[in-house]
Short mmCIF file of C-alpha atoms in Angstrom, two decimals:
data_model
loop_
_atom_site.label_atom_id
_atom_site.label_comp_id
_atom_site.label_asym_id
_atom_site.label_seq_id
_atom_site.Cartn_x
_atom_site.Cartn_y
_atom_site.Cartn_z
CA MET M 111 -13.34 16.14 31.04
CA LYS M 112 -13.78 12.38 30.99
CA GLN M 113 -17.01 12.68 28.97
CA LEU M 114 -15.25 14.92 26.46
CA CYS M 115 -12.45 12.37 25.99
CA ILE M 116 -14.99 9.63 25.35
CA LEU M 117 -16.71 11.76 22.71
CA LEU M 118 -13.46 12.60 20.95
CA LEU M 119 -12.28 9.00 20.94
CA THR M 120 -15.59 7.87 19.48
CA VAL M 121 -15.07 10.25 16.58
CA CYS M 122 -11.39 9.48 16.02
CA PHE M 123 -11.22 5.74 16.64
CA LEU M 124 -13.38 3.87 14.19
CA THR M 125 -13.10 0.43 15.69
CA GLY M 126 -12.27 -1.15 19.02
CA CYS M 127 -13.77 -2.82 22.04
CA TRP M 128 -14.02 -1.57 25.59
CA ASP M 129 -13.95 -3.37 28.92
CA ASN M 130 -14.14 -2.27 32.53
CA LYS M 131 -10.72 -0.61 32.51
CA GLU M 132 -10.97 3.19 32.58
CA MET M 133 -9.78 5.08 29.51
CA GLU M 134 -7.28 7.16 31.45
CA ASP M 135 -5.67 3.95 32.73
CA ARG M 136 -4.59 2.91 29.22
CA SER M 137 -2.07 4.05 26.68
CA TYR M 138 -3.81 3.69 23.32
CA ILE M 139 -1.30 2.77 20.61
CA ILE M 140 -2.41 4.05 17.20
CA THR M 141 0.74 3.46 15.13
CA MET M 142 3.41 0.80 15.66
CA GLY M 143 6.73 0.35 13.92
CA ILE M 144 8.45 -3.03 13.99
CA ASP M 145 12.15 -3.41 13.23
CA LYS M 146 14.73 -6.13 13.71
CA SER M 147 17.36 -4.94 16.15
CA THR M 148 20.79 -4.92 14.52
CA GLU M 149 22.42 -5.39 17.93
CA ASP M 150 20.83 -8.58 19.20
CA GLY M 151 18.28 -9.69 16.58
CA ARG M 152 15.32 -9.01 18.85
CA TYR M 153 12.19 -7.14 17.83
CA LEU M 154 12.46 -3.37 18.17
CA LEU M 155 9.07 -1.72 18.57
CA THR M 156 8.34 1.98 18.24
CA LEU M 157 4.92 2.74 19.71
CA ALA M 158 2.93 5.91 19.05
CA PRO M 159 0.18 6.44 21.62
CA ALA M 160 -2.70 8.88 21.26
CA GLN M 161 -2.18 12.01 23.36
CA LEU M 162 -5.55 12.18 25.09
CA SER M 163 -4.67 15.33 27.01
CA SER M 164 -3.95 17.17 23.77
CA MET M 165 -7.16 15.88 22.22
CA SER M 166 -9.32 16.91 25.17
CA SER M 167 -7.76 20.37 25.47
CA GLY M 168 -8.01 21.08 21.76
CA GLU M 169 -4.25 21.47 21.28
CA GLU M 170 -2.89 21.00 17.78
CA SER M 171 0.15 18.91 16.91
CA SER M 172 1.54 21.96 15.15
CA ASN M 173 1.91 23.95 18.39
CA ASN M 174 5.20 25.22 19.76
CA LYS M 175 5.90 22.09 21.76
CA ALA M 176 8.43 19.63 20.42
CA PRO M 177 6.78 16.71 18.57
CA GLU M 178 6.22 13.59 20.62
CA LYS M 179 8.57 10.67 20.02
CA GLY M 180 7.54 7.05 19.92
CA ILE M 181 8.10 4.70 22.85
CA VAL M 182 10.97 2.35 21.90
CA VAL M 183 11.12 -1.13 23.44
CA LYS M 184 12.71 -4.50 22.68
CA GLY M 185 11.47 -8.05 23.03
CA ASP M 186 11.77 -11.58 21.70
CA THR M 187 8.14 -11.26 20.60
CA ILE M 188 5.73 -8.38 20.03
CA ALA M 189 3.88 -9.35 23.20
CA SER M 190 7.00 -9.33 25.36
CA ALA M 191 8.06 -5.97 23.94
CA VAL M 192 4.64 -4.50 24.71
CA ARG M 193 4.86 -5.80 28.28
CA GLN M 194 8.29 -4.18 28.49
CA ALA M 195 6.67 -0.88 27.50
CA ASP M 196 4.27 -1.29 30.44
CA THR M 197 7.19 -1.12 32.86
CA TYR M 198 7.98 2.42 31.68
CA SER M 199 4.44 3.77 31.90
CA SER M 200 1.78 4.30 34.53
CA ARG M 201 -0.79 3.33 31.89
CA GLN M 202 -1.20 -0.11 30.38
CA VAL M 203 -0.29 -0.30 26.69
CA TYR M 204 -3.38 -1.27 24.67
CA LEU M 205 -3.38 -2.36 21.01
CA GLY M 206 -7.16 -2.50 20.55
CA GLN M 207 -7.15 0.87 18.75
CA LEU M 208 -4.10 0.12 16.59
CA LYS M 209 -4.59 1.53 13.08
CA THR M 210 -1.21 1.33 11.33
CA VAL M 211 1.82 -0.98 11.42
CA VAL M 212 5.06 -0.13 9.62
CA LEU M 213 7.58 -2.90 8.95
CA GLY M 214 11.27 -2.05 8.60
CA LYS M 215 13.52 -3.31 5.80
CA GLU M 216 15.83 -5.36 8.04
CA LEU M 217 12.84 -7.28 9.37
CA LEU M 218 11.22 -7.71 5.94
CA GLN M 219 14.40 -9.25 4.57
CA GLU M 220 14.20 -12.14 7.06
CA LYS M 221 11.52 -14.70 6.18
CA GLU M 222 11.42 -16.15 9.69
CA TYR M 223 11.00 -12.72 11.29
CA LEU M 224 8.26 -11.56 8.90
CA GLN M 225 6.28 -14.78 9.27
CA SER M 226 6.57 -14.61 13.05
CA VAL M 227 5.38 -10.98 13.15
CA LEU M 228 2.42 -11.66 10.87
CA ASP M 229 1.46 -14.70 12.94
CA GLU M 230 1.51 -12.66 16.15
CA LEU M 231 -0.49 -9.82 14.64
CA GLU M 232 -3.09 -12.25 13.32
CA ARG M 233 -3.42 -14.16 16.60
CA ASN M 234 -3.59 -11.12 18.87
CA GLN M 235 -7.26 -10.79 19.81
CA ASP M 236 -6.93 -7.06 20.47
CA ILE M 237 -5.62 -6.27 16.96
CA SER M 238 -8.05 -5.85 14.09
CA GLY M 239 -7.45 -7.58 10.76
CA LYS M 240 -8.16 -4.22 9.13
CA ILE M 241 -5.01 -2.50 10.40
CA ILE M 242 -3.07 -0.82 7.59
CA LEU M 243 0.32 -2.35 6.75
CA LEU M 244 3.22 -0.53 5.11
CA GLY M 245 6.86 -1.30 4.50
CA THR M 246 9.87 0.97 4.43
CA ASP M 247 13.38 0.63 3.04
CA GLY M 248 14.63 2.45 6.13
CA THR M 249 13.63 1.80 9.71
CA ALA M 250 10.05 1.65 10.93
CA GLY M 251 11.03 3.72 13.96
CA GLU M 252 12.04 6.67 11.77
CA CYS M 253 8.69 6.51 9.99
CA VAL M 254 6.69 6.38 13.23
CA ASN M 255 8.48 9.44 14.58
CA ALA M 256 7.89 11.24 11.27
CA ILE M 257 4.20 10.35 11.52
CA LEU M 258 4.11 11.83 15.02
CA GLU M 259 5.67 15.03 13.71
CA GLU M 260 2.74 15.28 11.30
CA ASP M 261 0.15 14.52 13.98
CA ALA M 262 1.38 14.07 17.54
CA SER M 263 -2.07 14.13 19.13
CA THR M 264 -3.84 11.19 17.47
CA GLY M 265 -1.26 9.50 15.23
CA LEU M 266 -3.98 9.02 12.61
CA PHE M 267 -1.99 10.60 9.77
CA ILE M 268 -1.76 7.38 7.70
CA TRP M 269 -5.38 6.44 8.37
CA ASP M 270 -6.50 9.91 7.23
CA PHE M 271 -4.25 9.72 4.16
CA TYR M 272 -5.90 6.53 2.93
CA LYS M 273 -9.35 7.84 3.78
CA ASN M 274 -8.99 11.25 2.15
CA THR M 275 -6.12 11.26 -0.33
CA ALA M 276 -5.02 7.81 -1.52
CA GLN M 277 -7.96 7.31 -3.90
CA ASP M 278 -6.62 10.23 -5.94
CA VAL M 279 -2.98 9.11 -5.90
CA ALA M 280 -2.38 5.93 -7.88
CA VAL M 281 1.13 5.25 -6.65
CA THR M 282 -0.01 3.32 -3.60
CA ARG M 283 -2.85 1.19 -2.31
CA LYS M 284 -4.43 0.63 1.05
CA LEU M 285 -3.39 -2.81 2.26
CA ASP M 286 -4.78 -4.29 5.45
CA LEU M 287 -3.50 -7.26 7.42
CA GLU M 288 -6.25 -9.64 6.26
CA THR M 289 -5.65 -8.86 2.57
CA PHE M 290 -1.87 -9.14 2.87
CA LEU M 291 -2.12 -12.54 4.56
CA ARG M 292 -4.58 -13.76 1.94
CA GLU M 293 -2.34 -12.63 -0.92
CA LEU M 294 0.70 -14.29 0.62
CA ARG M 295 -1.11 -17.58 1.17
CA CYS M 296 -2.63 -17.65 -2.32
CA SER M 297 0.66 -16.87 -4.08
CA LYS M 298 3.18 -18.82 -2.01
CA GLY M 299 4.48 -15.76 -0.22
CA ASN M 300 4.36 -13.11 -2.96
CA SER M 301 2.86 -9.65 -2.55
CA ILE M 302 3.67 -5.94 -2.62
CA LEU M 303 3.54 -3.79 0.49
CA PRO M 304 2.82 -0.07 0.11
CA LYS M 305 6.01 1.87 0.71
CA ILE M 306 6.41 4.66 3.26
CA SER M 307 9.51 6.82 3.65
CA ALA M 308 10.63 9.38 6.20
CA THR M 309 12.16 12.28 4.24
CA GLU M 310 13.39 15.75 5.13
CA GLN M 311 10.12 17.09 3.73
CA GLY M 312 8.08 14.70 5.87
CA ILE M 313 6.23 11.45 5.27
CA LYS M 314 6.15 10.17 1.69
CA ILE M 315 3.83 7.35 0.63
CA GLY M 316 4.34 5.84 -2.81
CA GLY M 317 6.00 2.93 -4.54
CA GLY M 318 6.13 -0.59 -3.17
CA MET M 319 8.13 -3.18 -1.26
CA VAL M 320 8.20 -6.45 -3.20
CA VAL M 321 7.86 -9.54 -1.02
CA SER M 322 8.58 -12.98 -2.48
CA ASP M 323 8.59 -16.24 -0.54
CA TYR M 324 7.78 -14.19 2.58
CA ALA M 325 10.85 -11.96 2.29
CA PHE M 326 11.61 -8.52 0.83
CA ILE M 327 13.53 -8.61 -2.47
CA ASP M 328 13.33 -5.10 -3.96
CA SER M 329 11.64 -1.69 -3.92
CA LEU M 330 9.36 -0.41 -6.65
CA THR M 331 9.49 3.20 -7.80
CA ASN M 332 6.29 5.21 -8.06
CA LYS M 333 6.07 4.49 -11.79
CA GLN M 334 6.67 0.77 -11.33
CA GLU M 335 4.02 0.57 -8.63
CA GLU M 336 1.71 2.58 -10.87
CA GLY M 337 2.23 -0.03 -13.58
CA VAL M 338 1.26 -2.79 -11.15
CA LEU M 339 -1.89 -0.95 -10.10
CA LEU M 340 -2.93 -0.21 -13.69
CA LEU M 341 -2.49 -3.89 -14.55
CA GLN M 342 -4.61 -4.86 -11.56
CA GLY M 343 -7.36 -2.34 -12.39
CA LYS M 344 -6.52 -0.17 -9.38
CA GLY M 345 -4.99 2.81 -11.16
CA LYS M 346 -7.69 5.36 -10.38
CA GLY M 347 -6.04 8.65 -9.51
CA ALA M 348 -2.96 8.19 -11.68
CA VAL M 349 -1.85 11.24 -13.64
CA ILE M 350 -0.16 10.39 -16.93
CA ASP M 351 1.72 13.05 -18.90
CA GLY M 352 1.51 12.89 -22.68
CA ILE M 353 3.25 15.15 -25.22
CA TRP M 354 1.27 16.35 -28.22
CA LYS M 355 2.58 19.02 -30.59
CA ASN M 356 5.30 19.96 -28.10
CA ASN M 357 2.73 20.52 -25.36
CA VAL M 358 2.48 18.47 -22.17
CA ILE M 359 -1.04 17.18 -21.56
CA PRO M 360 -1.70 15.58 -18.16
CA MET M 361 -4.49 13.02 -18.05
CA TRP M 362 -6.12 12.14 -14.74
CA ILE M 363 -7.48 8.57 -14.70
CA TYR M 364 -10.82 8.23 -12.93
CA LYS M 365 -11.81 4.77 -14.17
CA ASN M 366 -9.54 1.74 -14.63
CA LYS M 367 -10.75 -1.74 -15.50
CA SER M 368 -8.54 -4.73 -16.12
CA LYS M 369 -9.44 -8.12 -17.53
CA LEU M 370 -7.11 -11.09 -17.97
CA HIS M 371 -7.71 -14.24 -19.98
CA PHE M 372 -5.38 -17.04 -21.07
CA SER M 373 -4.83 -19.09 -24.20
CA GLU M 374 -2.31 -21.48 -25.69
CA GLU M 375 -0.72 -20.31 -28.93
CA ASN M 376 2.13 -22.05 -30.74
CA LYS M 377 2.76 -24.19 -27.68
CA LYS M 378 3.14 -21.10 -25.51
CA LEU M 379 1.00 -19.83 -22.68
CA VAL M 380 -0.34 -16.35 -23.46
CA CYS M 381 -1.86 -13.97 -20.95
CA HIS M 382 -4.08 -11.42 -22.68
CA VAL M 383 -4.34 -8.22 -20.64
CA LYS M 384 -7.16 -5.87 -21.59
CA ILE M 385 -6.99 -2.47 -19.89
CA ASN M 386 -9.84 0.03 -20.26
CA LEU M 387 -9.25 3.55 -18.97
CA GLU M 388 -11.33 6.69 -18.80
CA GLY M 389 -9.82 10.01 -17.90
CA SER M 390 -9.81 13.76 -18.05
CA ALA M 391 -7.18 15.67 -20.01
CA GLU M 392 -6.57 18.79 -17.97
CA GLY M 393 -4.17 21.68 -17.65
CA SER M 394 -3.48 21.95 -21.38
CA LYS M 395 -2.68 25.32 -22.93
CA LEU M 396 -4.04 24.16 -26.25
CA GLU M 397 -7.17 25.68 -27.70
CA GLY M 398 -10.23 23.54 -27.05
CA GLU M 399 -11.18 23.14 -30.69
CA ASN M 400 -7.74 21.71 -31.54
CA ILE M 401 -8.06 19.13 -28.81
CA PHE M 402 -11.49 17.97 -29.86
CA THR M 403 -10.54 17.59 -33.51
CA SER M 404 -7.50 15.53 -32.53
CA LEU M 405 -9.01 13.61 -29.61
CA GLU M 406 -8.40 10.16 -31.11
CA GLU M 407 -4.76 11.02 -31.76
CA ILE M 408 -4.30 12.19 -28.16
CA GLU M 409 -5.97 9.05 -26.79
CA ASN M 410 -3.59 6.95 -28.88
CA ILE M 411 -0.61 8.78 -27.37
CA PHE M 412 -1.78 7.85 -23.87
CA GLU M 413 -2.47 4.26 -24.92
CA ILE M 414 1.14 3.89 -26.07
CA ILE M 415 2.52 5.45 -22.86
CA ILE M 416 0.41 3.30 -20.52
CA LYS M 417 1.01 0.11 -22.50
CA SER M 418 4.76 0.72 -22.25
CA GLU M 419 4.52 1.40 -18.51
CA ILE M 420 2.67 -1.85 -17.86
CA GLU M 421 4.98 -3.89 -20.11
CA ASN M 422 8.03 -2.47 -18.33
CA THR M 423 6.65 -3.60 -14.97
CA ILE M 424 5.86 -7.05 -16.37
CA ALA M 425 9.42 -7.31 -17.72
CA LEU M 426 10.73 -6.38 -14.27
CA ALA M 427 8.85 -9.32 -12.76
CA GLN M 428 9.84 -11.75 -15.50
CA LYS M 429 13.50 -10.86 -16.04
CA LYS M 430 14.75 -9.31 -12.80
CA TYR M 431 12.64 -10.84 -10.03
CA LYS M 432 11.53 -13.99 -11.89
CA LYS M 433 8.62 -13.94 -9.47
CA ASP M 434 4.87 -13.73 -9.94
CA ILE M 435 4.35 -10.44 -8.09
CA PHE M 436 0.98 -9.96 -9.84
CA ASP M 437 -0.51 -13.28 -8.66
CA ILE M 438 -1.12 -14.33 -12.26
CA ALA M 439 -0.91 -18.03 -11.34
CA SER M 440 -4.02 -17.98 -9.16
CA LYS M 441 -6.02 -16.34 -11.96
CA LEU M 442 -4.76 -18.93 -14.44
CA LYS M 443 -5.68 -21.71 -12.04
CA LYS M 444 -9.24 -20.43 -11.72
CA GLN M 445 -9.79 -19.74 -15.42
CA LYS M 446 -7.88 -22.51 -17.21
CA TYR M 447 -6.95 -25.26 -14.80
CA GLN M 448 -5.62 -27.53 -17.58
CA LEU M 449 -3.22 -24.82 -18.75
CA TYR M 450 -2.22 -24.24 -15.14
CA GLN M 451 -1.36 -27.94 -14.79
CA LYS M 452 0.59 -27.88 -18.03
CA TYR M 453 2.62 -24.69 -17.58
CA GLY M 454 2.78 -24.34 -13.81
CA GLU M 455 3.40 -21.07 -11.97
CA ASN M 456 6.60 -19.85 -13.60
CA ILE M 457 5.91 -16.30 -14.80
CA GLU M 458 8.91 -16.52 -17.14
CA ASN M 459 7.00 -19.03 -19.29
CA ILE M 460 4.15 -16.61 -20.01
CA ASP M 461 3.87 -14.36 -23.07
CA PHE M 462 1.92 -11.21 -22.27
CA ASN M 463 -0.27 -9.45 -24.80
CA VAL M 464 -1.21 -6.02 -23.42
CA ASP M 465 -4.06 -4.07 -25.04
CA VAL M 466 -4.86 -0.61 -23.69
CA SER M 467 -7.93 1.44 -24.57
CA VAL M 468 -8.12 5.07 -23.41
CA LYS M 469 -11.19 7.29 -23.58
CA ILE M 470 -10.87 10.96 -22.69
CA ARG M 471 -14.29 11.95 -21.39
CA THR M 472 -13.65 15.53 -20.29
CA ILE M 473 -11.31 18.29 -21.35
CA GLY M 474 -9.90 21.04 -19.17
CA VAL M 475 -8.41 24.01 -21.00
CA VAL M 476 -6.23 26.66 -19.37
CA ASP M 477 -5.72 29.88 -21.30
#
């Protein structure tokens, strides 16, 4: 039995280190939710351990047993909360196999709390810098329990989603701890966390949680997040619907390149955004010959739609947030340092010129 557990863990857990403590003596936490307690302002952790007995016996999380619930503990720090969890278990809580951390809205809204959590996660020698981070506009605890309902045995639902599905869904991105910290430090505390929600239908991943000056300021819808990703050249997997001759034509984007350059025109700083996209127009009920003879017209329809989507997201940053959520300033600093010195980092002072080029490479026709 012990040898079987070792084999299964080797397959499921991609990273981690082992010492002389026996596997069965540890509670391996795979997913952790971190909230700010509304009662006393302490950290509220929801821990989802791997169910080794289920893994070794071949049981599925979809069996007749009630889904496992996360272990809920409080503490003034993450470390003290984890030690509190040890007092309720015969196994020592271990974070060396942690894969996913969800941060709740109440915590994200507090700069001091978010900075403290990130500092602890970074300094903890057991925790990998490659753990996946997500934010939620609800509580992290709700999301962790919803994750366990999807997969109570391993808790690897989010990890599997980003490994198998996310590359074909351009409404989110995989964001690890190292990348998030780097983005925050390069942009004076600005970034966008992938958004996770616990719904009646189950876990939903899509949209974003905008962080500015190390604190949450607003949520992005799927379309707004899609606009961000297209601007950043990370829009592979997006499906854009265009209407041509009263027919809806969905285009799946499988290549997205983005290039930014800056110039000074009429005493204004201009950011030129060049977006090149390649995609497949599929699911159309149009006859193939009509599509091919009008391919340029259809491509132009998608260029207009995508250009508008990107410009709407830029306007959101400039007019509503008045924050550089795209990290434009660091790109300006690298490319044109003199212009950076002259105009600074205020995104409101930038004129954006968005140019979108769409090439439909394949056509799918449904009779």
